[in-house]
Short mmCIF file of C-alpha atoms and ligand atoms in Angstrom, two decimals:
data_model
loop_
_atom_site.label_atom_id
_atom_site.label_comp_id
_atom_site.label_asym_id
_atom_site.label_seq_id
_atom_site.Cartn_x
_atom_site.Cartn_y
_atom_site.Cartn_z
CA UNK A 146 6.28 -26.97 16.01
CA UNK A 147 9.54 -26.24 17.78
CA UNK A 148 10.07 -23.58 20.54
CA UNK A 149 13.32 -21.97 21.72
CA UNK A 150 13.83 -21.53 25.35
CA UNK A 151 16.51 -19.03 26.24
CA UNK A 152 17.77 -18.83 29.75
CA UNK A 153 18.92 -15.28 29.89
CA UNK A 154 22.08 -14.02 31.61
CA UNK A 155 24.88 -16.06 30.07
CA UNK A 156 27.91 -14.25 28.68
CA UNK A 157 28.68 -15.07 25.08
CA UNK A 158 32.40 -15.92 24.40
CA UNK A 159 34.35 -17.66 21.66
CA UNK A 160 34.24 -17.96 17.84
CA UNK A 161 31.73 -19.16 15.27
CA UNK A 162 31.77 -19.38 11.47
CA UNK A 163 29.18 -17.33 9.53
CA UNK A 164 27.25 -19.28 6.93
CA UNK A 165 26.75 -18.52 3.25
CA UNK A 166 24.14 -15.90 2.41
CA UNK A 167 20.57 -17.01 2.20
CA UNK A 168 19.53 -14.12 0.11
CA UNK A 169 22.38 -14.72 -2.40
CA UNK A 170 21.72 -18.42 -2.51
CA UNK A 171 18.05 -18.16 -3.43
CA UNK A 172 18.40 -16.26 -6.78
CA UNK A 173 21.59 -18.13 -7.58
CA UNK A 174 19.77 -21.49 -7.20
CA UNK A 175 17.00 -20.06 -9.42
CA UNK A 176 19.53 -18.97 -12.02
CA UNK A 177 20.66 -22.53 -12.67
CA UNK A 178 17.34 -22.87 -14.60
CA UNK A 179 18.98 -20.73 -17.30
CA UNK A 180 21.28 -23.62 -18.43
CA UNK A 181 21.22 -27.25 -19.43
CA UNK A 182 24.69 -27.62 -17.91
CA UNK A 183 25.43 -28.91 -14.43
CA UNK A 184 26.05 -26.27 -11.72
CA UNK A 185 27.75 -26.84 -8.39
CA UNK A 186 26.86 -24.16 -5.69
CA UNK A 187 28.90 -24.21 -2.48
CA UNK A 188 28.21 -22.62 0.95
CA UNK A 189 24.36 -22.77 0.47
CA UNK A 190 23.08 -22.43 4.07
CA UNK A 191 21.02 -25.35 5.33
CA UNK A 192 17.88 -23.34 6.09
CA UNK A 193 14.21 -23.96 5.16
CA UNK A 194 14.11 -21.19 2.43
CA UNK A 195 16.94 -22.83 0.53
CA UNK A 196 15.23 -26.18 0.92
CA UNK A 197 12.06 -24.70 -0.56
CA UNK A 198 14.04 -23.45 -3.53
CA UNK A 199 15.63 -26.88 -3.99
CA UNK A 200 12.08 -28.49 -3.90
CA UNK A 201 10.83 -26.00 -6.45
CA UNK A 202 13.77 -26.73 -8.78
CA UNK A 203 13.11 -30.50 -8.37
CA UNK A 204 9.40 -30.05 -9.02
CA UNK A 205 10.21 -28.16 -12.22
CA UNK A 206 12.15 -31.25 -13.40
CA UNK A 207 15.72 -30.42 -12.32
CA UNK A 208 18.01 -33.08 -11.00
CA UNK A 209 19.20 -31.86 -7.59
CA UNK A 210 21.60 -33.35 -5.04
CA UNK A 211 22.38 -31.66 -1.75
CA UNK A 212 25.03 -32.71 0.64
CA UNK A 213 25.96 -30.35 3.57
CA UNK A 214 26.57 -26.91 1.99
CA UNK A 215 26.97 -28.01 -1.59
CA UNK A 216 24.16 -28.32 -4.11
CA UNK A 217 24.62 -29.95 -7.42
CA UNK A 218 21.90 -29.12 -10.04
CA UNK A 219 21.17 -30.09 -13.56
CA UNK A 220 18.27 -28.44 -15.27
CA UNK A 221 18.36 -30.37 -18.54
CA UNK A 222 14.70 -30.80 -19.12
CA UNK A 223 12.41 -28.44 -17.25
CA UNK A 224 8.74 -27.47 -17.17
CA UNK A 225 7.68 -23.79 -17.18
CA UNK A 226 5.07 -23.98 -14.36
CA UNK A 227 6.20 -23.52 -10.74
CA UNK A 228 3.87 -25.47 -8.45
CA UNK A 229 1.68 -23.30 -6.24
CA UNK A 230 1.91 -25.65 -3.24
CA UNK A 231 5.65 -24.93 -3.02
CA UNK A 232 5.75 -21.32 -4.30
CA UNK A 233 3.17 -20.10 -1.76
CA UNK A 234 5.51 -21.01 1.12
CA UNK A 235 8.18 -18.50 0.22
CA UNK A 236 7.96 -15.09 -1.46
CA UNK A 237 11.46 -15.43 -2.91
CA UNK A 238 10.24 -18.16 -5.18
CA UNK A 239 9.13 -15.28 -7.53
CA UNK A 240 12.77 -15.35 -8.67
CA UNK A 241 12.26 -18.40 -10.83
CA UNK A 242 10.07 -16.16 -13.06
CA UNK A 243 12.86 -14.47 -14.96
CA UNK A 244 14.96 -17.61 -15.62
CA UNK A 245 11.89 -19.70 -16.66
CA UNK A 246 10.71 -17.00 -19.06
CA UNK A 247 14.13 -16.58 -20.68
CA UNK A 248 14.79 -20.33 -21.07
CA UNK A 249 11.20 -21.63 -21.85
CA UNK A 250 9.63 -18.40 -23.30
CA UNK A 251 6.77 -18.97 -20.86
CA UNK A 252 6.60 -18.82 -17.10
CA UNK A 253 3.64 -19.61 -14.78
CA UNK A 254 4.24 -18.60 -11.17
CA UNK A 255 1.58 -17.90 -8.48
CA UNK A 256 1.08 -14.40 -7.37
CA UNK A 257 2.61 -13.99 -3.92
CA UNK A 258 0.08 -13.33 -1.19
CA UNK A 259 0.27 -11.00 1.77
CA UNK A 260 3.23 -10.77 4.03
CA UNK A 261 3.59 -9.81 7.71
CA UNK A 262 6.48 -7.36 6.95
CA UNK A 263 4.30 -5.24 4.66
CA UNK A 264 2.60 -5.15 1.27
CA UNK A 265 5.14 -6.72 -1.04
CA UNK A 266 3.99 -6.18 -4.63
CA UNK A 267 5.75 -7.51 -7.77
CA UNK A 268 4.77 -4.70 -10.15
CA UNK A 269 8.40 -3.66 -10.81
CA UNK A 270 9.35 -7.23 -11.61
CA UNK A 271 6.61 -7.33 -14.12
CA UNK A 272 7.18 -3.88 -15.56
CA UNK A 273 10.80 -4.92 -16.25
CA UNK A 274 9.89 -8.22 -17.88
CA UNK A 275 7.24 -6.57 -19.95
CA UNK A 276 9.82 -4.08 -21.18
CA UNK A 277 11.84 -7.09 -22.43
CA UNK A 278 8.80 -8.03 -24.58
CA UNK A 279 6.90 -10.53 -22.34
CA UNK A 280 3.11 -10.55 -22.31
CA UNK A 281 1.78 -10.56 -18.65
CA UNK A 282 -1.62 -12.19 -17.86
CA UNK A 283 -3.17 -13.15 -14.57
CA UNK A 284 -5.44 -16.22 -14.14
CA UNK A 285 -6.52 -18.29 -11.22
CA UNK A 286 -4.05 -16.57 -8.86
CA UNK A 287 -1.13 -17.15 -11.24
CA UNK A 288 1.02 -14.75 -13.30
CA UNK A 289 1.38 -16.04 -16.80
CA UNK A 290 4.29 -14.65 -18.76
CA UNK A 291 4.86 -15.47 -22.45
CA UNK A 292 7.33 -14.33 -25.05
CA UNK A 293 6.94 -16.81 -27.89
CA UNK A 294 9.56 -14.99 -30.07
CA UNK A 295 12.05 -14.57 -27.27
CA UNK A 296 12.99 -11.48 -25.23
CA UNK A 297 14.54 -8.25 -26.61
CA UNK A 298 16.85 -5.97 -24.77
CA UNK A 299 15.44 -2.62 -23.48
CA UNK A 300 16.14 0.36 -21.24
CA UNK A 301 14.31 -0.04 -17.96
CA UNK A 302 13.96 2.09 -14.78
CA UNK A 303 13.27 -0.15 -11.84
CA UNK A 304 12.78 2.53 -9.21
CA UNK A 305 9.69 2.14 -7.07
CA UNK A 306 8.15 4.37 -4.26
CA UNK A 307 10.32 2.54 -1.66
CA UNK A 308 13.49 2.59 -3.78
CA UNK A 309 15.06 -0.17 -5.96
CA UNK A 310 13.92 -3.76 -5.82
CA UNK A 311 16.43 -6.53 -5.08
CA UNK A 312 14.70 -9.62 -6.46
CA UNK A 313 13.09 -7.47 -9.14
CA UNK A 314 16.57 -6.49 -10.40
CA UNK A 315 17.60 -10.18 -10.15
CA UNK A 316 14.61 -11.27 -12.18
CA UNK A 317 15.12 -8.75 -14.90
CA UNK A 318 18.91 -9.30 -14.96
CA UNK A 319 18.56 -13.06 -15.28
CA UNK A 320 15.91 -12.74 -18.11
CA UNK A 321 18.05 -10.23 -19.94
CA UNK A 322 21.07 -12.59 -20.03
CA UNK A 323 19.39 -14.54 -22.78
CA UNK A 324 17.49 -11.72 -24.54
CA UNK A 325 18.49 -10.37 -27.95
CA UNK A 326 20.49 -7.16 -27.75
CA UNK A 327 21.34 -4.89 -24.84
CA UNK A 328 19.39 -4.19 -21.64
CA UNK A 329 20.12 -1.28 -19.34
CA UNK A 330 18.58 -1.39 -15.88
CA UNK A 331 18.55 2.04 -14.28
CA UNK A 332 17.83 2.44 -10.50
CA UNK A 333 18.96 -1.11 -9.94
CA UNK A 334 19.46 -2.58 -6.54
CA UNK A 335 23.13 -2.51 -5.61
CA UNK A 336 23.07 -5.16 -2.81
CA UNK A 337 26.10 -7.58 -2.57
CA UNK A 338 23.69 -10.38 -3.16
CA UNK A 339 22.82 -8.86 -6.69
CA UNK A 340 26.54 -8.69 -7.40
CA UNK A 341 27.09 -12.33 -6.22
CA UNK A 342 24.28 -13.35 -8.72
CA UNK A 343 25.85 -11.26 -11.53
CA UNK A 344 29.24 -12.89 -10.90
CA UNK A 345 27.69 -16.39 -11.03
CA UNK A 346 25.85 -15.46 -14.26
CA UNK A 347 29.09 -14.01 -15.84
CA UNK A 348 30.92 -17.24 -14.97
CA UNK A 349 28.13 -19.07 -16.78
CA UNK A 350 28.85 -16.98 -19.94
CA UNK A 351 26.60 -13.95 -19.50
CA UNK A 352 27.83 -10.35 -20.23
CA UNK A 353 26.86 -8.18 -17.36
CA UNK A 354 28.58 -4.91 -16.34
CA UNK A 355 27.84 -2.56 -13.50
CA UNK A 356 26.23 -5.12 -11.06
CA UNK A 357 26.69 -3.69 -7.51
CA UNK A 358 25.92 -0.10 -8.81
CA UNK A 359 22.61 1.56 -9.69
CA UNK A 360 23.10 0.97 -13.51
CA UNK A 361 23.48 -2.54 -14.82
CA UNK A 362 24.12 -3.20 -18.58
CA UNK A 363 23.48 -6.64 -19.97
CA UNK A 364 24.46 -7.81 -23.39
CA UNK A 365 22.38 -10.89 -24.25
CA UNK A 366 23.99 -14.17 -25.23
CA UNK A 367 22.67 -17.21 -27.04
CA UNK A 368 23.25 -19.68 -24.18
CA UNK A 369 24.80 -20.09 -20.72
CA UNK A 370 26.83 -23.03 -19.39
CA UNK A 371 27.04 -24.85 -16.06
CA UNK A 372 29.66 -23.67 -13.57
CA UNK A 373 30.84 -23.90 -9.91
CA UNK A 374 30.26 -21.07 -7.52
CA UNK A 375 30.75 -20.25 -3.85
CA UNK A 376 28.09 -18.05 -2.23
CA UNK A 377 29.19 -14.84 -0.32
CA UNK A 378 28.99 -14.74 3.54
CA UNK A 379 25.59 -13.89 5.00
CA UNK A 380 25.97 -10.27 6.19
CA UNK A 381 22.64 -10.29 8.00
CA UNK A 382 23.60 -13.46 9.94
CA UNK A 383 26.84 -11.82 10.78
CA UNK A 384 25.17 -8.59 11.81
CA UNK A 385 22.80 -10.55 14.04
CA UNK A 386 25.63 -12.22 15.92
CA UNK A 387 27.44 -8.78 16.16
CA UNK A 388 24.35 -7.41 17.80
CA UNK A 389 24.18 -10.48 20.10
CA UNK A 390 27.79 -9.97 21.07
CA UNK A 391 27.19 -6.29 21.72
CA UNK A 392 24.20 -7.14 23.93
CA UNK A 393 25.55 -10.10 25.94
CA UNK A 394 29.12 -10.89 24.82
CA UNK A 395 32.74 -10.65 25.77
CA UNK A 396 35.15 -10.82 22.92
CA UNK A 397 33.11 -12.77 20.41
CA UNK A 398 34.89 -13.69 17.22
CA UNK A 399 33.05 -14.08 13.87
CA UNK A 400 34.89 -15.91 11.04
CA UNK A 401 34.10 -16.02 7.35
CA UNK A 402 32.58 -12.58 7.04
CA UNK A 403 33.10 -9.74 4.59
CA UNK A 404 34.01 -6.43 6.16
CA UNK A 405 33.16 -4.53 2.95
CA UNK A 406 29.50 -5.72 3.03
CA UNK A 407 29.03 -4.86 6.63
CA UNK A 408 29.99 -1.15 6.84
CA UNK A 409 26.53 0.23 7.69
CA UNK A 410 25.85 -2.44 10.39
CA UNK A 411 29.31 -2.08 11.93
CA UNK A 412 28.95 1.66 11.97
CA UNK A 413 25.58 1.46 13.80
CA UNK A 414 27.00 -0.86 16.45
CA UNK A 415 30.10 1.23 16.92
CA UNK A 416 28.01 4.36 17.16
CA UNK A 417 26.13 2.83 20.10
CA UNK A 418 29.48 2.57 21.87
CA UNK A 419 30.91 -0.92 21.20
CA UNK A 420 34.21 -1.77 19.50
CA UNK A 421 34.63 -3.99 16.55
CA UNK A 422 38.12 -5.07 15.33
CA UNK A 423 38.52 -6.63 11.94
CA UNK A 424 41.64 -8.63 10.84
CA UNK A 425 43.58 -7.25 7.91
CA UNK A 426 41.91 -9.54 5.32
CA UNK A 427 38.52 -8.30 6.57
CA UNK A 428 37.12 -11.85 6.91
CA UNK A 429 37.09 -11.98 10.69
CA UNK A 430 36.17 -9.63 13.51
CA UNK A 431 36.04 -9.49 17.22
CA UNK A 432 33.32 -7.55 18.94
CA UNK A 433 34.21 -5.95 22.32
CA UNK A 434 31.11 -5.09 24.31
CA UNK A 435 31.18 -1.83 26.08
CA UNK A 436 28.83 -1.62 29.12
CA UNK A 437 28.78 2.22 28.93
CA UNK A 438 26.69 2.75 25.70
CA UNK A 439 24.42 5.36 24.34
CA UNK A 440 21.34 5.15 22.13
CA UNK A 441 21.62 5.98 18.47
CA UNK A 442 19.34 6.76 15.45
CA UNK A 443 18.91 4.42 12.55
CA UNK A 444 17.32 4.96 9.16
CA UNK A 445 17.13 1.87 6.88
CA UNK A 446 18.01 2.44 3.24
CA UNK A 447 18.99 0.35 0.24
CA UNK A 448 22.71 -0.80 0.12
CA UNK A 449 25.11 0.67 1.14
CA UNK A 450 22.74 2.11 3.56
CA UNK A 451 21.58 0.36 6.82
CA UNK A 452 19.69 -2.89 5.90
CA UNK A 453 16.02 -3.29 6.85
CA UNK A 454 16.88 -6.92 7.51
CA UNK A 455 18.97 -5.74 10.48
CA UNK A 456 16.33 -3.32 11.86
CA UNK A 457 14.56 -5.63 14.34
CA UNK A 458 17.82 -6.98 15.80
CA UNK A 459 19.21 -3.44 16.33
CA UNK A 460 15.85 -2.50 18.01
CA UNK A 461 16.48 -5.40 20.49
CA UNK A 462 20.01 -4.12 21.14
CA UNK A 463 18.78 -0.50 21.69
CA UNK A 464 16.03 -1.66 23.90
CA UNK A 465 18.56 -2.00 26.72
CA UNK A 466 20.98 0.71 25.65
CA UNK A 467 20.53 3.82 27.87
CA UNK A 468 19.10 6.91 26.20
CA UNK A 469 16.53 7.44 23.36
CA UNK A 470 16.99 5.79 19.95
CA UNK A 471 14.89 6.51 16.93
CA UNK A 472 14.67 3.74 14.32
CA UNK A 473 12.99 4.46 11.00
CA UNK A 474 12.34 1.77 8.41
CA UNK A 475 11.90 3.40 4.94
CA UNK A 476 11.77 0.19 3.03
CA UNK A 477 9.21 -1.77 4.99
CA UNK A 478 7.45 0.85 7.21
CA UNK A 479 5.19 -1.82 8.68
CA UNK A 480 8.07 -4.06 9.80
CA UNK A 481 7.67 -3.48 13.55
CA UNK A 482 5.84 -6.62 14.74
CA UNK A 483 8.79 -7.50 16.94
CA UNK A 484 8.13 -4.34 19.02
CA UNK A 485 4.85 -5.50 20.68
CA UNK A 486 6.61 -8.71 21.76
CA UNK A 487 9.65 -6.80 23.06
CA UNK A 488 7.27 -4.54 25.04
CA UNK A 489 5.84 -7.77 26.71
CA UNK A 490 9.46 -8.30 27.88
CA UNK A 491 9.56 -4.84 29.40
CA UNK A 492 10.96 -2.76 26.58
CA UNK A 493 9.83 0.88 26.27
CA UNK A 494 9.08 1.30 22.60
CA UNK A 495 6.53 3.54 20.83
CA UNK A 496 5.85 2.80 17.15
CA UNK A 497 4.43 5.47 15.00
CA UNK A 498 4.15 5.39 11.20
CA UNK A 499 7.28 3.54 10.20
CA UNK A 500 9.32 4.81 13.25
CA UNK A 501 10.04 3.29 16.55
CA UNK A 502 11.15 5.40 19.48
CA UNK A 503 13.02 3.30 21.86
CA UNK A 504 13.82 4.37 25.47
CA UNK A 505 16.45 2.01 26.71
CA UNK A 506 15.56 0.20 29.96
CA UNK A 507 18.06 -1.20 32.45
CA UNK A 508 16.72 -4.73 32.25
CA UNK A 509 14.24 -6.88 30.17
CA UNK A 510 12.42 -9.71 31.75
CA UNK A 511 11.45 -13.10 30.29
CA UNK A 512 7.94 -13.68 28.89
CA UNK A 513 6.41 -16.17 26.45
CA UNK A 514 6.77 -14.43 23.13
CA UNK A 515 5.78 -15.35 19.46
CA UNK A 516 8.00 -15.00 16.39
CA UNK A 517 6.18 -13.25 13.57
CA UNK A 518 8.81 -13.31 10.80
CA UNK A 519 12.43 -14.18 10.31
CA UNK A 520 14.18 -11.05 11.42
CA UNK A 521 11.58 -10.33 14.25
CA UNK A 522 12.29 -13.77 15.75
CA UNK A 523 16.02 -13.02 15.69
CA UNK A 524 15.29 -9.88 17.62
CA UNK A 525 13.41 -11.89 20.23
CA UNK A 526 16.29 -14.29 20.67
CA UNK A 527 18.73 -11.42 21.16
CA UNK A 528 16.49 -9.71 23.77
CA UNK A 529 16.05 -13.03 25.58
CA UNK A 530 19.77 -13.53 25.84
CA UNK A 531 19.90 -10.47 27.99
CA UNK A 532 16.56 -10.82 29.82
CA UNK A 533 16.12 -11.95 33.45
CA UNK A 534 14.61 -15.46 33.49
CA UNK A 535 13.69 -17.99 30.80
CA UNK A 536 12.04 -16.73 27.55
CA UNK A 537 10.00 -19.10 25.50
CA UNK A 538 9.95 -18.23 21.78
CA UNK A 539 7.21 -19.98 19.88
CA UNK A 540 6.84 -20.35 16.00
CA UNK A 541 10.59 -21.03 15.64
CA UNK A 542 10.02 -22.11 12.16
CA UNK A 543 10.31 -18.40 11.16
CA UNK A 544 13.95 -18.35 12.36
CA UNK A 545 14.77 -21.71 10.76
CA UNK A 546 13.91 -20.11 7.37
CA UNK A 547 17.01 -18.04 7.35
CA UNK A 548 19.52 -18.84 10.26
CA UNK A 549 21.55 -22.00 9.77
CA UNK A 550 21.56 -23.99 13.12
CA UNK A 551 21.20 -20.78 15.30
CA UNK A 552 20.63 -22.76 18.47
CA UNK A 553 23.87 -24.69 17.91
CA UNK A 554 25.94 -21.59 17.17
CA UNK A 555 24.51 -19.85 20.20
CA UNK A 556 25.41 -22.88 22.32
CA UNK A 557 28.97 -22.80 20.95
CA UNK A 558 29.19 -19.17 22.19
CA UNK A 559 28.05 -20.27 25.66
CA UNK A 560 24.44 -19.22 25.62
CA UNK A 561 21.95 -21.27 27.55
CA UNK A 562 19.35 -22.24 25.02
CA UNK A 563 17.29 -25.33 24.21
CA UNK A 564 15.11 -26.28 21.30
CA UNK A 565 11.97 -27.99 22.51
CA UNK A 566 9.12 -29.71 20.67
CA UNK A 567 5.87 -27.86 21.31
CA UNK A 568 3.00 -30.19 22.33
N1 LIG B 57 8.54 -3.20 -4.10
C1 LIG B 57 7.56 -2.70 -4.93
N2 LIG B 57 7.31 -3.34 -6.10
C2 LIG B 57 7.98 -4.44 -6.53
C3 LIG B 57 8.97 -4.98 -5.68
C4 LIG B 57 9.18 -4.33 -4.47
O1 LIG B 57 6.94 -1.72 -4.69
O2 LIG B 57 7.66 -4.98 -7.62
C5 LIG B 57 8.85 -2.52 -2.88
C6 LIG B 57 8.69 -3.39 -1.58
O3 LIG B 57 7.37 -3.42 -1.16
C7 LIG B 57 9.65 -2.76 -0.61
C8 LIG B 57 10.83 -2.31 -1.52
O4 LIG B 57 10.23 -2.24 -2.86
O5 LIG B 57 9.08 -1.65 -0.04
C9 LIG B 57 12.01 -3.17 -1.57
O6 LIG B 57 11.64 -4.47 -1.72
P1 LIG B 57 12.56 -5.53 -2.53
O7 LIG B 57 11.82 -5.82 -3.81
O8 LIG B 57 13.90 -5.03 -2.62
O9 LIG B 57 12.47 -6.81 -1.59
P2 LIG B 57 12.65 -8.28 -2.05
O10 LIG B 57 13.60 -8.31 -3.26
O11 LIG B 57 11.40 -8.99 -2.23
C10 LIG B 57 14.78 -8.81 -0.60
C11 LIG B 57 15.18 -9.70 0.51
C12 LIG B 57 14.45 -9.27 1.80
C13 LIG B 57 14.88 -7.83 2.12
C14 LIG B 57 14.50 -6.90 0.86
C15 LIG B 57 14.98 -5.49 1.12
C16 LIG B 57 15.61 -11.78 -0.55
C17 LIG B 57 15.31 -13.24 -0.80
N3 LIG B 57 14.88 -11.04 0.21
O12 LIG B 57 13.43 -8.91 -0.76
O13 LIG B 57 14.94 -10.12 2.82
O14 LIG B 57 14.17 -7.35 3.27
O15 LIG B 57 15.18 -7.42 -0.31
O16 LIG B 57 16.44 -5.39 1.29
O17 LIG B 57 16.66 -11.39 -0.98
C18 LIG B 57 14.91 -11.31 4.86
O18 LIG B 57 15.87 -11.94 4.50
O19 LIG B 57 14.43 -11.31 5.99
C19 LIG B 57 14.10 -10.53 3.83
C20 LIG B 57 12.92 -10.21 3.91
#
């Protein structure tokens, strides 16, 4: 198991390219199951989550070739049962359910287990697929969906107690592309990753309107064809490096980003006192760190609100920002595991029922810390960049799930980090 050792105190400078979006790549890779034709997907980040998805597609019978950021997939002859051994490693594997059901009229996918960031049910996914005419059964830890006569369009409201569901919207949208008639998804997730998936599906021949808004209308078609697609930039990776630059940088430039997708993240960092200048095209920015900053309040919300996937990293930034900041996660109220580790580094944070109250301290200090999930580990890396001394972050596999070559990118910016093999 790898560890990351971060020797704090270096100033980050220079430029890096942001990778393609992990959370757009995963459902897009799954959507290739909807066609017999060959698809070529570009800018798929080389992270373990996309590798798991590629392995699941291979295990289902697809022919997959991967070289650097490009994945070539041909799903000519596939099975309808996703193997438990692979599915259990990644919750996002649930998004093969909609495509398998639509293409094979049967899908067997294991029920996702617990998750450190909170209880993550799939009731809304199943409610949507049931409304399209699927029969849902559970057996031996698996979800078995069947629709022997095919799926039929329906009106579906996908709102849950914590708002819309991203992968639930993806699953229902993918299944509806091959259903008979019209499907209307109300209270759909409007995240840019859902829109990227819809753009990919429309290029394949689907008829989807309204993706990127709360109401998506899908007119079913008989079949979809293979196409080429380039995945959108990863707004969370970009946000993480923005926060790193605000914490420990001096004129850090991020390339291959999308300004439009980053409004809430940019606003929060600017509100805490830093300056971010975008180029005219909105695909590059420079972060100017301001040493005279102030705390700010953040409430996570579905897009275009402030993303829960940037909550931990912002908590790390605010931990050394003077003043009191209040951070509330309305989407995953239990997603505060990083706070106990940040406190071991000297942060002053009180977590109470989905809210963290952060009192900025002048200096954090190094300590051995443990990553608990993907974004929590990113928060620990950020805190360590600024801390006094050398911080050892164990369970680095969490960060490798979603950040492409993070240690190399940090080295390029002048950080003093080393990946070491744990004994
Ligand atoms: N929910 C339900 N029932 C469902 C589905 C979701 O109650 O059937 C609840 C969840 O428990 C949560 C809320 O609805 O409270 C939103 O969850 P959502 O379904 O949107 O999450 P997801 O689609 O499983 C994606 C991202 C997550 C990100 C969330 C929220 C991917 C692969 N994953 O998950 O990303 O946190 O949306 O934006 O796109 C990450 O990248 O670190 C990550 C966890």
